[in-house]
Amino acid sequence: EIVLTQSPDFQSVTPKEKVTITCRASQSIGNSLHWYQQKPGQSPKLLIKYASQSILGVPSRFSGSGSGTDFTLTINSLEAEDVAAYYCHQSSSFPITFGQGTRLEIK
Amino acid sequence: EVQLVETGGGLIQPGGSLRLSCAASGFTVSSNYMSWVRQAPGKGLEWVSVIYSGGTTYYADSVKGRFTISRDNSKNMVYLQMNTLRAEDTAVYYCAKAWGHFDYWGQGTLVTVSS
């Protein structure tokens, strides 16, 4: 099983701050890594697919990078509405796995 | 517009069975991969099962042999039959349209396994 480890688990942030969340895979997964945002009480929402591909309708302040085992989700100029949990997910091999999540809170 | 609506959750005793349904609109389930993902209260996301367009299915080890994913092409619906339920199966169950990534999710249905 491919284990995805996100860091940090939790971050207290201020509006307009640049936020970086990392996701490390226990073995190489190429670019089969996707990012989701889940706001409290809501379903997850796809933010980035295949490590760096943008999704129609997602604000441009969200971007992704990486390949192999190390991946990054960057939020440029964080807005208050970005308070949420963020998850990475690998579709390289079964079982499909998710990172443990990173929760962002506004200071 | 793509929409997924899950139903069938509820309170069930340990050892019991439940069938979840996912009604899809705006696309054809038989031409896509469809997955179930669950989230225990206050916890992260856990993939449960997927059914490919060709009918091949895969399961997480935690549910293999107890859960069965299926679909009804005529109704454009996906199902998750859950047998021998355990307390640790308590979660919100999401239906998701999958093609590698999960691009659309339903609102989820809560399954509570408790005596």
CSV table of C-alpha atoms in Angstrom, one decimal:
chain,number,residue,atom,x,y,z
A,1,GLU,CA,0.0,0.0,0.0
A,2,ILE,CA,1.2,3.5,-0.9
A,3,VAL,CA,1.2,5.7,2.2
A,4,LEU,CA,0.8,9.4,1.7
A,5,THR,CA,2.1,11.7,4.5
A,6,GLN,CA,1.0,15.3,4.5
A,7,SER,CA,2.7,18.1,6.4
A,8,PRO,CA,1.7,20.0,8.4
A,9,ASP,CA,-1.3,18.4,10.1
A,10,PHE,CA,-2.5,21.8,11.1
A,11,GLN,CA,-1.6,25.4,10.3
A,12,SER,CA,-2.8,28.7,11.7
A,13,VAL,CA,-2.6,31.2,8.9
A,14,THR,CA,-3.4,34.9,8.2
A,15,PRO,CA,-5.2,36.3,5.2
A,16,LYS,CA,-2.9,37.1,2.2
A,17,GLU,CA,-0.3,34.6,3.5
A,18,LYS,CA,1.3,32.1,1.1
A,19,VAL,CA,0.6,28.6,2.3
A,20,THR,CA,2.4,25.4,1.3
A,21,ILE,CA,1.2,21.9,2.0
A,22,THR,CA,3.4,19.0,1.2
A,23,CYS,CA,2.4,15.4,0.4
A,24,ARG,CA,5.1,12.6,0.4
A,25,ALA,CA,4.4,9.2,-1.1
A,26,SER,CA,6.1,6.1,0.3
A,27,GLN,CA,7.0,5.1,-3.3
A,28,SER,CA,7.1,6.7,-6.7
A,29,ILE,CA,3.6,7.5,-8.1
A,30,GLY,CA,4.6,9.5,-11.1
A,31,ASN,CA,2.1,12.4,-11.4
A,32,SER,CA,-0.9,10.4,-10.2
A,33,LEU,CA,-1.5,12.7,-7.3
A,34,HIS,CA,-4.6,14.9,-6.8
A,35,TRP,CA,-5.6,17.5,-4.2
A,36,TYR,CA,-9.0,18.2,-2.6
A,37,GLN,CA,-10.5,20.9,-0.4
A,38,GLN,CA,-13.1,20.0,2.2
A,39,LYS,CA,-14.9,22.8,4.0
A,40,PRO,CA,-16.7,22.0,7.3
A,41,GLY,CA,-20.0,20.1,6.6
A,42,GLN,CA,-19.3,19.9,2.9
A,43,SER,CA,-18.2,17.2,0.5
A,44,PRO,CA,-14.6,17.3,-0.8
A,45,LYS,CA,-13.9,19.4,-3.9
A,46,LEU,CA,-11.2,18.6,-6.5
A,47,LEU,CA,-8.6,21.4,-6.6
A,48,ILE,CA,-5.7,20.0,-8.7
A,49,LYS,CA,-5.4,16.8,-10.7
A,50,TYR,CA,-2.3,14.9,-11.8
A,51,ALA,CA,0.0,16.9,-9.5
A,52,SER,CA,-0.2,20.3,-11.4
A,53,GLN,CA,-3.2,20.4,-13.7
A,54,SER,CA,-5.7,23.2,-12.9
A,55,ILE,CA,-9.4,22.6,-12.6
A,56,LEU,CA,-12.0,24.8,-14.2
A,57,GLY,CA,-13.6,27.1,-11.7
A,58,VAL,CA,-10.9,26.7,-9.0
A,59,PRO,CA,-9.3,30.1,-8.2
A,60,SER,CA,-5.9,30.6,-9.7
A,61,ARG,CA,-4.3,31.1,-6.3
A,62,PHE,CA,-4.3,27.3,-5.9
A,63,SER,CA,-1.5,25.5,-7.7
A,64,GLY,CA,0.3,22.2,-7.5
A,65,SER,CA,3.7,20.8,-8.3
A,66,GLY,CA,5.9,17.7,-7.9
A,67,SER,CA,6.3,14.3,-9.3
A,68,GLY,CA,7.6,10.9,-8.1
A,69,THR,CA,7.3,11.0,-4.3
A,70,ASP,CA,7.2,14.7,-3.3
A,71,PHE,CA,4.3,17.0,-4.1
A,72,THR,CA,3.2,20.5,-3.0
A,73,LEU,CA,-0.1,22.4,-2.9
A,74,THR,CA,0.4,26.1,-2.8
A,75,ILE,CA,-2.2,28.7,-1.9
A,76,ASN,CA,-1.0,32.2,-2.9
A,77,SER,CA,-2.5,35.0,-1.0
A,78,LEU,CA,-4.8,33.0,1.2
A,79,GLU,CA,-8.4,34.2,1.7
A,80,ALA,CA,-10.6,33.6,4.7
A,81,GLU,CA,-12.8,31.3,2.6
A,82,ASP,CA,-9.9,28.9,2.2
A,83,VAL,CA,-10.2,27.7,5.7
A,84,ALA,CA,-10.7,24.0,5.2
A,85,ALA,CA,-9.1,20.6,5.3
A,86,TYR,CA,-6.9,19.7,2.4
A,87,TYR,CA,-6.2,16.1,1.3
A,88,CYS,CA,-3.9,14.5,-1.3
A,89,HIS,CA,-4.9,11.3,-3.0
A,90,GLN,CA,-3.0,8.8,-5.2
A,91,SER,CA,-4.5,6.9,-8.1
A,92,SER,CA,-1.3,5.1,-9.1
A,93,SER,CA,-2.1,1.8,-7.6
A,94,PHE,CA,-4.6,-0.1,-5.5
A,95,PRO,CA,-5.5,0.4,-2.8
A,96,ILE,CA,-6.3,4.0,-3.6
A,97,THR,CA,-5.1,6.1,-0.6
A,98,PHE,CA,-5.4,9.6,0.8
A,99,GLY,CA,-3.1,11.6,2.9
A,100,GLN,CA,-4.2,12.2,6.5
A,101,GLY,CA,-5.3,15.8,5.8
A,102,THR,CA,-4.0,19.2,6.6
A,103,ARG,CA,-6.4,21.6,8.4
A,104,LEU,CA,-6.0,25.3,7.9
A,105,GLU,CA,-7.3,27.8,10.5
A,106,ILE,CA,-7.4,31.6,10.3
A,107,LYS,CA,-5.4,33.3,13.1
B,1,GLU,CA,-25.0,19.5,-14.8
B,2,VAL,CA,-23.4,16.5,-13.0
B,3,GLN,CA,-25.1,15.5,-9.8
B,4,LEU,CA,-24.7,12.6,-7.4
B,5,VAL,CA,-27.3,11.9,-4.7
B,6,GLU,CA,-26.7,9.2,-2.1
B,7,THR,CA,-29.4,7.6,-0.1
B,8,GLY,CA,-29.8,4.6,2.2
B,9,GLY,CA,-27.8,5.5,5.3
B,10,GLY,CA,-29.1,5.1,8.8
B,11,LEU,CA,-28.7,3.4,12.1
B,12,ILE,CA,-27.9,-0.3,12.0
B,13,GLN,CA,-26.9,-2.8,14.5
B,14,PRO,CA,-23.5,-4.6,14.3
B,15,GLY,CA,-23.7,-7.6,12.0
B,16,GLY,CA,-26.5,-6.0,10.0
B,17,SER,CA,-26.8,-5.1,6.4
B,18,LEU,CA,-27.5,-1.9,4.5
B,19,ARG,CA,-27.6,-0.9,0.8
B,20,LEU,CA,-26.5,2.5,-0.2
B,21,SER,CA,-27.7,4.0,-3.5
B,22,CYS,CA,-26.2,6.7,-5.6
B,23,ALA,CA,-28.4,8.4,-8.3
B,24,ALA,CA,-26.4,10.0,-11.0
B,25,SER,CA,-27.4,12.7,-13.5
B,26,GLY,CA,-25.7,14.7,-16.1
B,27,PHE,CA,-23.5,11.8,-17.2
B,28,THR,CA,-23.7,8.0,-17.8
B,29,VAL,CA,-22.4,5.8,-15.0
B,30,SER,CA,-21.7,2.9,-17.3
B,31,SER,CA,-19.1,5.0,-19.2
B,32,ASN,CA,-17.3,6.1,-16.2
B,33,TYR,CA,-15.5,4.8,-13.1
B,34,MET,CA,-17.6,5.2,-10.0
B,35,SER,CA,-16.3,5.0,-6.4
B,36,TRP,CA,-17.4,5.0,-2.8
B,37,VAL,CA,-15.3,6.9,-0.3
B,38,ARG,CA,-16.1,7.2,3.4
B,39,GLN,CA,-15.2,9.5,6.2
B,40,ALA,CA,-15.5,8.5,9.8
B,41,PRO,CA,-16.7,11.2,12.2
B,42,GLY,CA,-13.9,13.8,12.6
B,43,LYS,CA,-11.5,11.7,10.6
B,44,GLY,CA,-10.0,11.7,7.1
B,45,LEU,CA,-11.1,10.2,3.8
B,46,GLU,CA,-10.9,6.5,3.1
B,47,TRP,CA,-11.4,4.9,-0.3
B,48,VAL,CA,-13.9,2.0,-0.2
B,49,SER,CA,-14.5,0.6,-3.6
B,50,VAL,CA,-14.6,1.3,-7.4
B,51,ILE,CA,-16.4,-0.1,-10.4
B,52,TYR,CA,-14.9,0.4,-13.8
B,53,SER,CA,-16.8,1.1,-16.9
B,54,GLY,CA,-16.1,-2.5,-18.0
B,55,GLY,CA,-17.5,-3.8,-14.7
B,56,THR,CA,-14.3,-4.7,-12.9
B,57,THR,CA,-14.4,-4.0,-9.2
B,58,TYR,CA,-11.9,-3.3,-6.5
B,59,TYR,CA,-12.2,-3.0,-2.7
B,60,ALA,CA,-10.3,-1.8,0.2
B,61,ASP,CA,-9.0,-4.6,2.4
B,62,SER,CA,-11.1,-3.3,5.3
B,63,VAL,CA,-14.3,-4.1,3.4
B,64,LYS,CA,-13.3,-6.9,1.1
B,65,GLY,CA,-15.7,-9.9,1.3
B,66,ARG,CA,-18.3,-7.8,3.2
B,67,PHE,CA,-19.2,-5.0,0.7
B,68,THR,CA,-20.2,-5.2,-2.9
B,69,ILE,CA,-20.4,-2.4,-5.4
B,70,SER,CA,-22.7,-2.7,-8.4
B,71,ARG,CA,-24.6,-0.5,-10.9
B,72,ASP,CA,-27.8,-0.4,-12.8
B,73,ASN,CA,-27.2,1.1,-16.2
B,74,SER,CA,-30.9,1.4,-16.9
B,75,LYS,CA,-31.4,3.6,-13.9
B,76,ASN,CA,-28.0,5.3,-14.0
B,77,MET,CA,-27.4,4.3,-10.4
B,78,VAL,CA,-24.6,2.8,-8.4
B,79,TYR,CA,-25.0,0.8,-5.2
B,80,LEU,CA,-23.0,-0.4,-2.2
B,81,GLN,CA,-24.3,-3.5,-0.5
B,82,MET,CA,-22.8,-3.6,3.0
B,83,ASN,CA,-23.0,-6.8,5.0
B,84,THR,CA,-21.7,-7.9,8.4
B,85,LEU,CA,-21.4,-4.2,9.4
B,86,ARG,CA,-19.0,-3.3,12.2
B,87,ALA,CA,-18.8,-0.3,14.5
B,88,GLU,CA,-15.7,0.9,12.6
B,89,ASP,CA,-17.8,1.1,9.4
B,90,THR,CA,-19.6,4.1,10.9
B,91,ALA,CA,-19.0,7.0,8.5
B,92,VAL,CA,-20.4,9.3,5.9
B,93,TYR,CA,-20.3,7.5,2.6
B,94,TYR,CA,-19.7,9.5,-0.5
B,95,CYS,CA,-20.3,8.4,-4.1
B,96,ALA,CA,-17.8,9.9,-6.5
B,97,LYS,CA,-17.3,10.0,-10.2
B,98,ALA,CA,-13.8,8.8,-10.7
B,99,TRP,CA,-11.3,8.9,-13.6
B,100,GLY,CA,-8.1,8.7,-11.6
B,101,HIS,CA,-9.1,11.7,-9.7
B,102,PHE,CA,-12.6,12.2,-8.1
B,103,ASP,CA,-14.0,15.1,-10.0
B,104,TYR,CA,-17.6,15.0,-8.7
B,105,TRP,CA,-18.8,14.0,-5.2
B,106,GLY,CA,-22.3,13.5,-3.7
B,107,GLN,CA,-23.4,15.1,-0.5
B,108,GLY,CA,-22.9,11.9,1.4
B,109,THR,CA,-25.1,9.6,3.5
B,110,LEU,CA,-24.4,8.8,7.2
B,111,VAL,CA,-24.1,5.2,8.3
B,112,THR,CA,-24.1,4.6,12.0
B,113,VAL,CA,-23.4,1.0,13.2
B,114,SER,CA,-24.3,0.8,16.9
B,115,SER,CA,-26.4,-1.3,19.2
